[in-house]
Amino acid sequence: MIEILIAVLLLIGSFFALVAAIGIFRLPDVLMRMHASTKAGTLGSSLILIGAAVYFGEGVTTTRVVATILFLMLTAPIAAHMLGRAAARNYKKDTKNTG
């Protein structure tokens, strides 16, 4: 039964990671690509890490997984904000030069 849970977590996490990768290639501008990479990437990575924690079932591994997920959830929005801000500033500069 535990193997099924681990397989489901890994498959769903891999699906979200794949969706993030497809979103980066398919979406038209920086802000949309950033949205796909941060939201789906963080969720996919978290699910894969939870699957690994369940598989190993050790306290040390679980602690590291929780710390890693918290780190991802804290840094991904900040990085996305900074990338979006830089993209918006460059977009304004580009429109002033051409318009």
PDB file of N, CA and C in Angstrom:
ATOM      1  N   MET A   1       0.814  -1.203   0.000  1.00  0.00           N
ATOM      2  CA  MET A   1       0.000   0.000   0.000  1.00  0.00           C
ATOM      3  C   MET A   1       0.852   1.260   0.000  1.00  0.00           C
ATOM      4  N   ILE A   2       1.974   1.237   0.757  1.00  0.00           N
ATOM      5  CA  ILE A   2       2.825   2.417   0.825  1.00  0.00           C
ATOM      6  C   ILE A   2       3.520   2.667  -0.511  1.00  0.00           C
ATOM      7  N   GLU A   3       3.775   1.592  -1.255  1.00  0.00           N
ATOM      8  CA  GLU A   3       4.407   1.767  -2.565  1.00  0.00           C
ATOM      9  C   GLU A   3       3.483   2.481  -3.536  1.00  0.00           C
ATOM     10  N   ILE A   4       2.190   2.208  -3.418  1.00  0.00           N
ATOM     11  CA  ILE A   4       1.219   2.884  -4.288  1.00  0.00           C
ATOM     12  C   ILE A   4       1.185   4.380  -3.970  1.00  0.00           C
ATOM     13  N   LEU A   5       1.199   4.722  -2.680  1.00  0.00           N
ATOM     14  CA  LEU A   5       1.208   6.127  -2.279  1.00  0.00           C
ATOM     15  C   LEU A   5       2.466   6.839  -2.803  1.00  0.00           C
ATOM     16  N   ILE A   6       3.605   6.175  -2.674  1.00  0.00           N
ATOM     17  CA  ILE A   6       4.857   6.765  -3.170  1.00  0.00           C
ATOM     18  C   ILE A   6       4.798   6.946  -4.687  1.00  0.00           C
ATOM     19  N   ALA A   7       4.281   5.935  -5.386  1.00  0.00           N
ATOM     20  CA  ALA A   7       4.188   6.034  -6.846  1.00  0.00           C
ATOM     21  C   ALA A   7       3.254   7.165  -7.264  1.00  0.00           C
ATOM     22  N   VAL A   8       2.138   7.319  -6.566  1.00  0.00           N
ATOM     23  CA  VAL A   8       1.192   8.389  -6.903  1.00  0.00           C
ATOM     24  C   VAL A   8       1.826   9.754  -6.655  1.00  0.00           C
ATOM     25  N   LEU A   9       2.526   9.910  -5.533  1.00  0.00           N
ATOM     26  CA  LEU A   9       3.193  11.187  -5.246  1.00  0.00           C
ATOM     27  C   LEU A   9       4.247  11.513  -6.304  1.00  0.00           C
ATOM     28  N   LEU A  10       5.037  10.516  -6.684  1.00  0.00           N
ATOM     29  CA  LEU A  10       6.072  10.757  -7.687  1.00  0.00           C
ATOM     30  C   LEU A  10       5.477  11.053  -9.062  1.00  0.00           C
ATOM     31  N   LEU A  11       4.407  10.353  -9.417  1.00  0.00           N
ATOM     32  CA  LEU A  11       3.783  10.594 -10.719  1.00  0.00           C
ATOM     33  C   LEU A  11       3.136  11.976 -10.784  1.00  0.00           C
ATOM     34  N   ILE A  12       2.422  12.346  -9.737  1.00  0.00           N
ATOM     35  CA  ILE A  12       1.790  13.667  -9.736  1.00  0.00           C
ATOM     36  C   ILE A  12       2.860  14.767  -9.715  1.00  0.00           C
ATOM     37  N   GLY A  13       3.907  14.576  -8.924  1.00  0.00           N
ATOM     38  CA  GLY A  13       4.996  15.548  -8.897  1.00  0.00           C
ATOM     39  C   GLY A  13       5.698  15.660 -10.243  1.00  0.00           C
ATOM     40  N   SER A  14       5.911  14.542 -10.888  1.00  0.00           N
ATOM     41  CA  SER A  14       6.527  14.560 -12.214  1.00  0.00           C
ATOM     42  C   SER A  14       5.618  15.238 -13.229  1.00  0.00           C
ATOM     43  N   PHE A  15       4.321  15.013 -13.101  1.00  0.00           N
ATOM     44  CA  PHE A  15       3.370  15.666 -14.003  1.00  0.00           C
ATOM     45  C   PHE A  15       3.452  17.187 -13.867  1.00  0.00           C
ATOM     46  N   PHE A  16       3.472  17.681 -12.632  1.00  0.00           N
ATOM     47  CA  PHE A  16       3.551  19.125 -12.442  1.00  0.00           C
ATOM     48  C   PHE A  16       4.892  19.681 -12.917  1.00  0.00           C
ATOM     49  N   ALA A  17       5.961  18.940 -12.727  1.00  0.00           N
ATOM     50  CA  ALA A  17       7.263  19.387 -13.238  1.00  0.00           C
ATOM     51  C   ALA A  17       7.249  19.438 -14.761  1.00  0.00           C
ATOM     52  N   LEU A  18       6.588  18.462 -15.386  1.00  0.00           N
ATOM     53  CA  LEU A  18       6.472  18.464 -16.842  1.00  0.00           C
ATOM     54  C   LEU A  18       5.625  19.641 -17.314  1.00  0.00           C
ATOM     55  N   VAL A  19       4.534  19.914 -16.609  1.00  0.00           N
ATOM     56  CA  VAL A  19       3.685  21.059 -16.960  1.00  0.00           C
ATOM     57  C   VAL A  19       4.476  22.361 -16.849  1.00  0.00           C
ATOM     58  N   ALA A  20       5.312  22.486 -15.826  1.00  0.00           N
ATOM     59  CA  ALA A  20       6.143  23.680 -15.670  1.00  0.00           C
ATOM     60  C   ALA A  20       7.122  23.799 -16.838  1.00  0.00           C
ATOM     61  N   ALA A  21       7.721  22.695 -17.227  1.00  0.00           N
ATOM     62  CA  ALA A  21       8.682  22.743 -18.337  1.00  0.00           C
ATOM     63  C   ALA A  21       7.984  23.096 -19.651  1.00  0.00           C
ATOM     64  N   ILE A  22       6.817  22.523 -19.876  1.00  0.00           N
ATOM     65  CA  ILE A  22       6.067  22.843 -21.101  1.00  0.00           C
ATOM     66  C   ILE A  22       5.640  24.307 -21.079  1.00  0.00           C
ATOM     67  N   GLY A  23       5.236  24.791 -19.908  1.00  0.00           N
ATOM     68  CA  GLY A  23       4.818  26.187 -19.792  1.00  0.00           C
ATOM     69  C   GLY A  23       5.941  27.151 -20.097  1.00  0.00           C
ATOM     70  N   ILE A  24       7.132  26.814 -19.694  1.00  0.00           N
ATOM     71  CA  ILE A  24       8.277  27.691 -19.987  1.00  0.00           C
ATOM     72  C   ILE A  24       8.511  27.782 -21.493  1.00  0.00           C
ATOM     73  N   PHE A  25       8.345  26.682 -22.194  1.00  0.00           N
ATOM     74  CA  PHE A  25       8.586  26.703 -23.627  1.00  0.00           C
ATOM     75  C   PHE A  25       7.406  27.259 -24.425  1.00  0.00           C
ATOM     76  N   ARG A  26       6.186  27.058 -23.947  1.00  0.00           N
ATOM     77  CA  ARG A  26       5.021  27.386 -24.766  1.00  0.00           C
ATOM     78  C   ARG A  26       4.416  28.765 -24.507  1.00  0.00           C
ATOM     79  N   LEU A  27       4.542  29.295 -23.304  1.00  0.00           N
ATOM     80  CA  LEU A  27       3.865  30.544 -22.988  1.00  0.00           C
ATOM     81  C   LEU A  27       4.584  31.722 -23.643  1.00  0.00           C
ATOM     82  N   PRO A  28       3.827  32.773 -24.004  1.00  0.00           N
ATOM     83  CA  PRO A  28       4.382  33.798 -24.890  1.00  0.00           C
ATOM     84  C   PRO A  28       5.316  34.820 -24.245  1.00  0.00           C
ATOM     85  N   ASP A  29       5.097  35.226 -23.000  1.00  0.00           N
ATOM     86  CA  ASP A  29       5.957  36.275 -22.456  1.00  0.00           C
ATOM     87  C   ASP A  29       6.567  35.857 -21.122  1.00  0.00           C
ATOM     88  N   VAL A  30       7.426  36.707 -20.597  1.00  0.00           N
ATOM     89  CA  VAL A  30       8.214  36.383 -19.411  1.00  0.00           C
ATOM     90  C   VAL A  30       7.331  36.173 -18.183  1.00  0.00           C
ATOM     91  N   LEU A  31       6.329  37.010 -18.012  1.00  0.00           N
ATOM     92  CA  LEU A  31       5.493  36.904 -16.818  1.00  0.00           C
ATOM     93  C   LEU A  31       4.715  35.601 -16.792  1.00  0.00           C
ATOM     94  N   MET A  32       4.201  35.182 -17.916  1.00  0.00           N
ATOM     95  CA  MET A  32       3.474  33.906 -17.965  1.00  0.00           C
ATOM     96  C   MET A  32       4.414  32.725 -17.764  1.00  0.00           C
ATOM     97  N   ARG A  33       5.590  32.794 -18.353  1.00  0.00           N
ATOM     98  CA  ARG A  33       6.576  31.718 -18.159  1.00  0.00           C
ATOM     99  C   ARG A  33       7.000  31.622 -16.700  1.00  0.00           C
ATOM    100  N   MET A  34       7.172  32.768 -16.091  1.00  0.00           N
ATOM    101  CA  MET A  34       7.566  32.804 -14.687  1.00  0.00           C
ATOM    102  C   MET A  34       6.484  32.195 -13.806  1.00  0.00           C
ATOM    103  N   HIS A  35       5.227  32.483 -14.123  1.00  0.00           N
ATOM    104  CA  HIS A  35       4.113  31.920 -13.364  1.00  0.00           C
ATOM    105  C   HIS A  35       4.116  30.396 -13.455  1.00  0.00           C
ATOM    106  N   ALA A  36       4.315  29.883 -14.657  1.00  0.00           N
ATOM    107  CA  ALA A  36       4.322  28.424 -14.835  1.00  0.00           C
ATOM    108  C   ALA A  36       5.490  27.782 -14.103  1.00  0.00           C
ATOM    109  N   SER A  37       6.638  28.411 -14.172  1.00  0.00           N
ATOM    110  CA  SER A  37       7.810  27.781 -13.566  1.00  0.00           C
ATOM    111  C   SER A  37       7.758  27.819 -12.043  1.00  0.00           C
ATOM    112  N   THR A  38       7.224  28.876 -11.456  1.00  0.00           N
ATOM    113  CA  THR A  38       7.230  28.965  -9.994  1.00  0.00           C
ATOM    114  C   THR A  38       6.138  28.133  -9.358  1.00  0.00           C
ATOM    115  N   LYS A  39       4.926  28.242  -9.847  1.00  0.00           N
ATOM    116  CA  LYS A  39       3.807  27.544  -9.209  1.00  0.00           C
ATOM    117  C   LYS A  39       3.888  26.034  -9.428  1.00  0.00           C
ATOM    118  N   ALA A  40       3.927  25.641 -10.672  1.00  0.00           N
ATOM    119  CA  ALA A  40       3.938  24.213 -10.966  1.00  0.00           C
ATOM    120  C   ALA A  40       5.270  23.567 -10.588  1.00  0.00           C
ATOM    121  N   GLY A  41       6.342  24.289 -10.734  1.00  0.00           N
ATOM    122  CA  GLY A  41       7.647  23.745 -10.373  1.00  0.00           C
ATOM    123  C   GLY A  41       7.784  23.496  -8.886  1.00  0.00           C
ATOM    124  N   THR A  42       7.299  24.437  -8.083  1.00  0.00           N
ATOM    125  CA  THR A  42       7.357  24.265  -6.633  1.00  0.00           C
ATOM    126  C   THR A  42       6.459  23.121  -6.178  1.00  0.00           C
ATOM    127  N   LEU A  43       5.259  23.058  -6.733  1.00  0.00           N
ATOM    128  CA  LEU A  43       4.351  21.975  -6.353  1.00  0.00           C
ATOM    129  C   LEU A  43       4.900  20.614  -6.776  1.00  0.00           C
ATOM    130  N   GLY A  44       5.425  20.536  -7.996  1.00  0.00           N
ATOM    131  CA  GLY A  44       5.985  19.271  -8.466  1.00  0.00           C
ATOM    132  C   GLY A  44       7.183  18.830  -7.647  1.00  0.00           C
ATOM    133  N   SER A  45       8.061  19.762  -7.351  1.00  0.00           N
ATOM    134  CA  SER A  45       9.240  19.427  -6.543  1.00  0.00           C
ATOM    135  C   SER A  45       8.839  19.001  -5.137  1.00  0.00           C
ATOM    136  N   SER A  46       7.858  19.683  -4.567  1.00  0.00           N
ATOM    137  CA  SER A  46       7.405  19.330  -3.219  1.00  0.00           C
ATOM    138  C   SER A  46       6.812  17.928  -3.175  1.00  0.00           C
ATOM    139  N   LEU A  47       5.998  17.597  -4.162  1.00  0.00           N
ATOM    140  CA  LEU A  47       5.394  16.260  -4.180  1.00  0.00           C
ATOM    141  C   LEU A  47       6.450  15.171  -4.364  1.00  0.00           C
ATOM    142  N   ILE A  48       7.430  15.425  -5.209  1.00  0.00           N
ATOM    143  CA  ILE A  48       8.503  14.442  -5.401  1.00  0.00           C
ATOM    144  C   ILE A  48       9.302  14.269  -4.100  1.00  0.00           C
ATOM    145  N   LEU A  49       9.575  15.371  -3.418  1.00  0.00           N
ATOM    146  CA  LEU A  49      10.311  15.284  -2.158  1.00  0.00           C
ATOM    147  C   LEU A  49       9.500  14.568  -1.081  1.00  0.00           C
ATOM    148  N   ILE A  50       8.206  14.801  -1.030  1.00  0.00           N
ATOM    149  CA  ILE A  50       7.361  14.096  -0.059  1.00  0.00           C
ATOM    150  C   ILE A  50       7.362  12.594  -0.361  1.00  0.00           C
ATOM    151  N   GLY A  51       7.320  12.252  -1.632  1.00  0.00           N
ATOM    152  CA  GLY A  51       7.403  10.844  -2.015  1.00  0.00           C
ATOM    153  C   GLY A  51       8.715  10.214  -1.568  1.00  0.00           C
ATOM    154  N   ALA A  52       9.810  10.970  -1.695  1.00  0.00           N
ATOM    155  CA  ALA A  52      11.108  10.468  -1.236  1.00  0.00           C
ATOM    156  C   ALA A  52      11.130  10.310   0.275  1.00  0.00           C
ATOM    157  N   ALA A  53      10.525  11.263   0.986  1.00  0.00           N
ATOM    158  CA  ALA A  53      10.487  11.168   2.452  1.00  0.00           C
ATOM    159  C   ALA A  53       9.685   9.956   2.904  1.00  0.00           C
ATOM    160  N   VAL A  54       8.581   9.696   2.235  1.00  0.00           N
ATOM    161  CA  VAL A  54       7.761   8.528   2.587  1.00  0.00           C
ATOM    162  C   VAL A  54       8.530   7.248   2.274  1.00  0.00           C
ATOM    163  N   TYR A  55       9.243   7.229   1.160  1.00  0.00           N
ATOM    164  CA  TYR A  55      10.006   6.039   0.773  1.00  0.00           C
ATOM    165  C   TYR A  55      11.090   5.711   1.795  1.00  0.00           C
ATOM    166  N   PHE A  56      11.868   6.716   2.182  1.00  0.00           N
ATOM    167  CA  PHE A  56      12.957   6.451   3.120  1.00  0.00           C
ATOM    168  C   PHE A  56      12.451   6.293   4.543  1.00  0.00           C
ATOM    169  N   GLY A  57      11.460   7.060   4.945  1.00  0.00           N
ATOM    170  CA  GLY A  57      10.829   6.897   6.248  1.00  0.00           C
ATOM    171  C   GLY A  57      11.729   7.145   7.446  1.00  0.00           C
ATOM    172  N   GLU A  58      12.757   7.947   7.265  1.00  0.00           N
ATOM    173  CA  GLU A  58      13.673   8.263   8.361  1.00  0.00           C
ATOM    174  C   GLU A  58      13.433   9.690   8.827  1.00  0.00           C
ATOM    175  N   GLY A  59      13.718   9.928  10.079  1.00  0.00           N
ATOM    176  CA  GLY A  59      13.513  11.262  10.632  1.00  0.00           C
ATOM    177  C   GLY A  59      14.409  12.315  10.025  1.00  0.00           C
ATOM    178  N   VAL A  60      15.653  11.941   9.778  1.00  0.00           N
ATOM    179  CA  VAL A  60      16.619  12.891   9.202  1.00  0.00           C
ATOM    180  C   VAL A  60      16.189  13.284   7.795  1.00  0.00           C
ATOM    181  N   THR A  61      15.787  12.299   7.008  1.00  0.00           N
ATOM    182  CA  THR A  61      15.352  12.576   5.642  1.00  0.00           C
ATOM    183  C   THR A  61      14.094  13.429   5.635  1.00  0.00           C
ATOM    184  N   THR A  62      13.160  13.113   6.509  1.00  0.00           N
ATOM    185  CA  THR A  62      11.922  13.887   6.574  1.00  0.00           C
ATOM    186  C   THR A  62      12.196  15.327   6.981  1.00  0.00           C
ATOM    187  N   THR A  63      13.114  15.514   7.920  1.00  0.00           N
ATOM    188  CA  THR A  63      13.473  16.870   8.333  1.00  0.00           C
ATOM    189  C   THR A  63      14.089  17.651   7.183  1.00  0.00           C
ATOM    190  N   ARG A  64      14.963  17.011   6.436  1.00  0.00           N
ATOM    191  CA  ARG A  64      15.577  17.682   5.291  1.00  0.00           C
ATOM    192  C   ARG A  64      14.549  18.001   4.211  1.00  0.00           C
ATOM    193  N   VAL A  65      13.613  17.096   4.012  1.00  0.00           N
ATOM    194  CA  VAL A  65      12.560  17.336   3.011  1.00  0.00           C
ATOM    195  C   VAL A  65      11.695  18.515   3.428  1.00  0.00           C
ATOM    196  N   VAL A  66      11.310  18.567   4.686  1.00  0.00           N
ATOM    197  CA  VAL A  66      10.491  19.691   5.170  1.00  0.00           C
ATOM    198  C   VAL A  66      11.266  20.998   5.036  1.00  0.00           C
ATOM    199  N   ALA A  67      12.546  20.985   5.390  1.00  0.00           N
ATOM    200  CA  ALA A  67      13.360  22.200   5.256  1.00  0.00           C
ATOM    201  C   ALA A  67      13.486  22.623   3.798  1.00  0.00           C
ATOM    202  N   THR A  68      13.657  21.659   2.914  1.00  0.00           N
ATOM    203  CA  THR A  68      13.787  21.982   1.493  1.00  0.00           C
ATOM    204  C   THR A  68      12.484  22.546   0.935  1.00  0.00           C
ATOM    205  N   ILE A  69      11.361  21.956   1.312  1.00  0.00           N
ATOM    206  CA  ILE A  69      10.073  22.465   0.834  1.00  0.00           C
ATOM    207  C   ILE A  69       9.824  23.872   1.360  1.00  0.00           C
ATOM    208  N   LEU A  70      10.125  24.101   2.629  1.00  0.00           N
ATOM    209  CA  LEU A  70       9.967  25.455   3.172  1.00  0.00           C
ATOM    210  C   LEU A  70      10.870  26.453   2.456  1.00  0.00           C
ATOM    211  N   PHE A  71      12.095  26.038   2.172  1.00  0.00           N
ATOM    212  CA  PHE A  71      13.019  26.908   1.441  1.00  0.00           C
ATOM    213  C   PHE A  71      12.474  27.227   0.047  1.00  0.00           C
ATOM    214  N   LEU A  72      11.945  26.221  -0.637  1.00  0.00           N
ATOM    215  CA  LEU A  72      11.367  26.454  -1.964  1.00  0.00           C
ATOM    216  C   LEU A  72      10.184  27.403  -1.886  1.00  0.00           C
ATOM    217  N   MET A  73       9.327  27.208  -0.897  1.00  0.00           N
ATOM    218  CA  MET A  73       8.133  28.052  -0.786  1.00  0.00           C
ATOM    219  C   MET A  73       8.475  29.476  -0.359  1.00  0.00           C
ATOM    220  N   LEU A  74       9.590  29.651   0.319  1.00  0.00           N
ATOM    221  CA  LEU A  74       9.998  30.996   0.703  1.00  0.00           C
ATOM    222  C   LEU A  74      10.736  31.725  -0.418  1.00  0.00           C
ATOM    223  N   THR A  75      11.544  31.020  -1.178  1.00  0.00           N
ATOM    224  CA  THR A  75      12.394  31.684  -2.166  1.00  0.00           C
ATOM    225  C   THR A  75      11.755  31.804  -3.546  1.00  0.00           C
ATOM    226  N   ALA A  76      10.883  30.891  -3.925  1.00  0.00           N
ATOM    227  CA  ALA A  76      10.298  30.941  -5.270  1.00  0.00           C
ATOM    228  C   ALA A  76       9.478  32.215  -5.496  1.00  0.00           C
ATOM    229  N   PRO A  77       8.601  32.631  -4.561  1.00  0.00           N
ATOM    230  CA  PRO A  77       7.870  33.882  -4.807  1.00  0.00           C
ATOM    231  C   PRO A  77       8.773  35.106  -4.850  1.00  0.00           C
ATOM    232  N   ILE A  78       9.811  35.122  -4.049  1.00  0.00           N
ATOM    233  CA  ILE A  78      10.723  36.272  -4.050  1.00  0.00           C
ATOM    234  C   ILE A  78      11.491  36.333  -5.369  1.00  0.00           C
ATOM    235  N   ALA A  79      11.970  35.186  -5.808  1.00  0.00           N
ATOM    236  CA  ALA A  79      12.683  35.155  -7.088  1.00  0.00           C
ATOM    237  C   ALA A  79      11.755  35.527  -8.235  1.00  0.00           C
ATOM    238  N   ALA A  80      10.509  35.051  -8.198  1.00  0.00           N
ATOM    239  CA  ALA A  80       9.553  35.399  -9.245  1.00  0.00           C
ATOM    240  C   ALA A  80       9.247  36.890  -9.239  1.00  0.00           C
ATOM    241  N   HIS A  81       9.135  37.444  -8.049  1.00  0.00           N
ATOM    242  CA  HIS A  81       8.877  38.881  -7.954  1.00  0.00           C
ATOM    243  C   HIS A  81      10.037  39.686  -8.542  1.00  0.00           C
ATOM    244  N   MET A  82      11.235  39.305  -8.215  1.00  0.00           N
ATOM    245  CA  MET A  82      12.393  40.033  -8.725  1.00  0.00           C
ATOM    246  C   MET A  82      12.520  39.884 -10.252  1.00  0.00           C
ATOM    247  N   LEU A  83      12.272  38.680 -10.763  1.00  0.00           N
ATOM    248  CA  LEU A  83      12.330  38.491 -12.217  1.00  0.00           C
ATOM    249  C   LEU A  83      11.228  39.275 -12.918  1.00  0.00           C
ATOM    250  N   GLY A  84      10.041  39.276 -12.350  1.00  0.00           N
ATOM    251  CA  GLY A  84       8.937  40.029 -12.937  1.00  0.00           C
ATOM    252  C   GLY A  84       9.195  41.522 -12.919  1.00  0.00           C
ATOM    253  N   ARG A  85       9.777  41.994 -11.841  1.00  0.00           N
ATOM    254  CA  ARG A  85      10.096  43.422 -11.750  1.00  0.00           C
ATOM    255  C   ARG A  85      11.138  43.827 -12.785  1.00  0.00           C
ATOM    256  N   ALA A  86      12.161  42.994 -12.929  1.00  0.00           N
ATOM    257  CA  ALA A  86      13.183  43.284 -13.938  1.00  0.00           C
ATOM    258  C   ALA A  86      12.599  43.216 -15.348  1.00  0.00           C
ATOM    259  N   ALA A  87      11.731  42.256 -15.594  1.00  0.00           N
ATOM    260  CA  ALA A  87      11.110  42.143 -16.920  1.00  0.00           C
ATOM    261  C   ALA A  87      10.206  43.336 -17.201  1.00  0.00           C
ATOM    262  N   ALA A  88       9.448  43.782 -16.187  1.00  0.00           N
ATOM    263  CA  ALA A  88       8.565  44.933 -16.381  1.00  0.00           C
ATOM    264  C   ALA A  88       9.375  46.195 -16.657  1.00  0.00           C
ATOM    265  N   ARG A  89      10.479  46.367 -15.972  1.00  0.00           N
ATOM    266  CA  ARG A  89      11.308  47.548 -16.211  1.00  0.00           C
ATOM    267  C   ARG A  89      11.923  47.520 -17.606  1.00  0.00           C
ATOM    268  N   ASN A  90      12.384  46.368 -18.034  1.00  0.00           N
ATOM    269  CA  ASN A  90      12.943  46.252 -19.376  1.00  0.00           C
ATOM    270  C   ASN A  90      11.866  46.419 -20.434  1.00  0.00           C
ATOM    271  N   TYR A  91      10.643  45.952 -20.141  1.00  0.00           N
ATOM    272  CA  TYR A  91       9.550  46.100 -21.096  1.00  0.00           C
ATOM    273  C   TYR A  91       9.228  47.578 -21.298  1.00  0.00           C
ATOM    274  N   LYS A  92       9.226  48.362 -20.204  1.00  0.00           N
ATOM    275  CA  LYS A  92       8.958  49.797 -20.331  1.00  0.00           C
ATOM    276  C   LYS A  92      10.042  50.486 -21.135  1.00  0.00           C
ATOM    277  N   LYS A  93      11.301  50.085 -20.924  1.00  0.00           N
ATOM    278  CA  LYS A  93      12.403  50.687 -21.689  1.00  0.00           C
ATOM    279  C   LYS A  93      12.277  50.356 -23.166  1.00  0.00           C
ATOM    280  N   ASP A  94      11.889  49.097 -23.464  1.00  0.00           N
ATOM    281  CA  ASP A  94      11.752  48.680 -24.857  1.00  0.00           C
ATOM    282  C   ASP A  94      10.617  49.423 -25.549  1.00  0.00           C
ATOM    283  N   THR A  95       9.496  49.644 -24.851  1.00  0.00           N
ATOM    284  CA  THR A  95       8.370  50.335 -25.487  1.00  0.00           C
ATOM    285  C   THR A  95       8.668  51.815 -25.688  1.00  0.00           C
ATOM    286  N   LYS A  96       9.490  52.430 -24.811  1.00  0.00           N
ATOM    287  CA  LYS A  96       9.846  53.839 -24.992  1.00  0.00           C
ATOM    288  C   LYS A  96      10.763  54.015 -26.196  1.00  0.00           C
ATOM    289  N   ASN A  97      11.651  53.072 -26.411  1.00  0.00           N
ATOM    290  CA  ASN A  97      12.586  53.190 -27.523  1.00  0.00           C
ATOM    291  C   ASN A  97      11.905  53.001 -28.874  1.00  0.00           C
ATOM    292  N   THR A  98      10.906  52.122 -28.938  1.00  0.00           N
ATOM    293  CA  THR A  98      10.268  51.839 -30.213  1.00  0.00           C
ATOM    294  C   THR A  98       9.093  52.765 -30.494  1.00  0.00           C
ATOM    295  N   GLY A  99       8.503  53.353 -29.437  1.00  0.00           N
ATOM    296  CA  GLY A  99       7.279  54.130 -29.641  1.00  0.00           C
ATOM    297  C   GLY A  99       7.512  55.529 -29.849  1.00  0.00           C
TER     298      GLY A  99
END
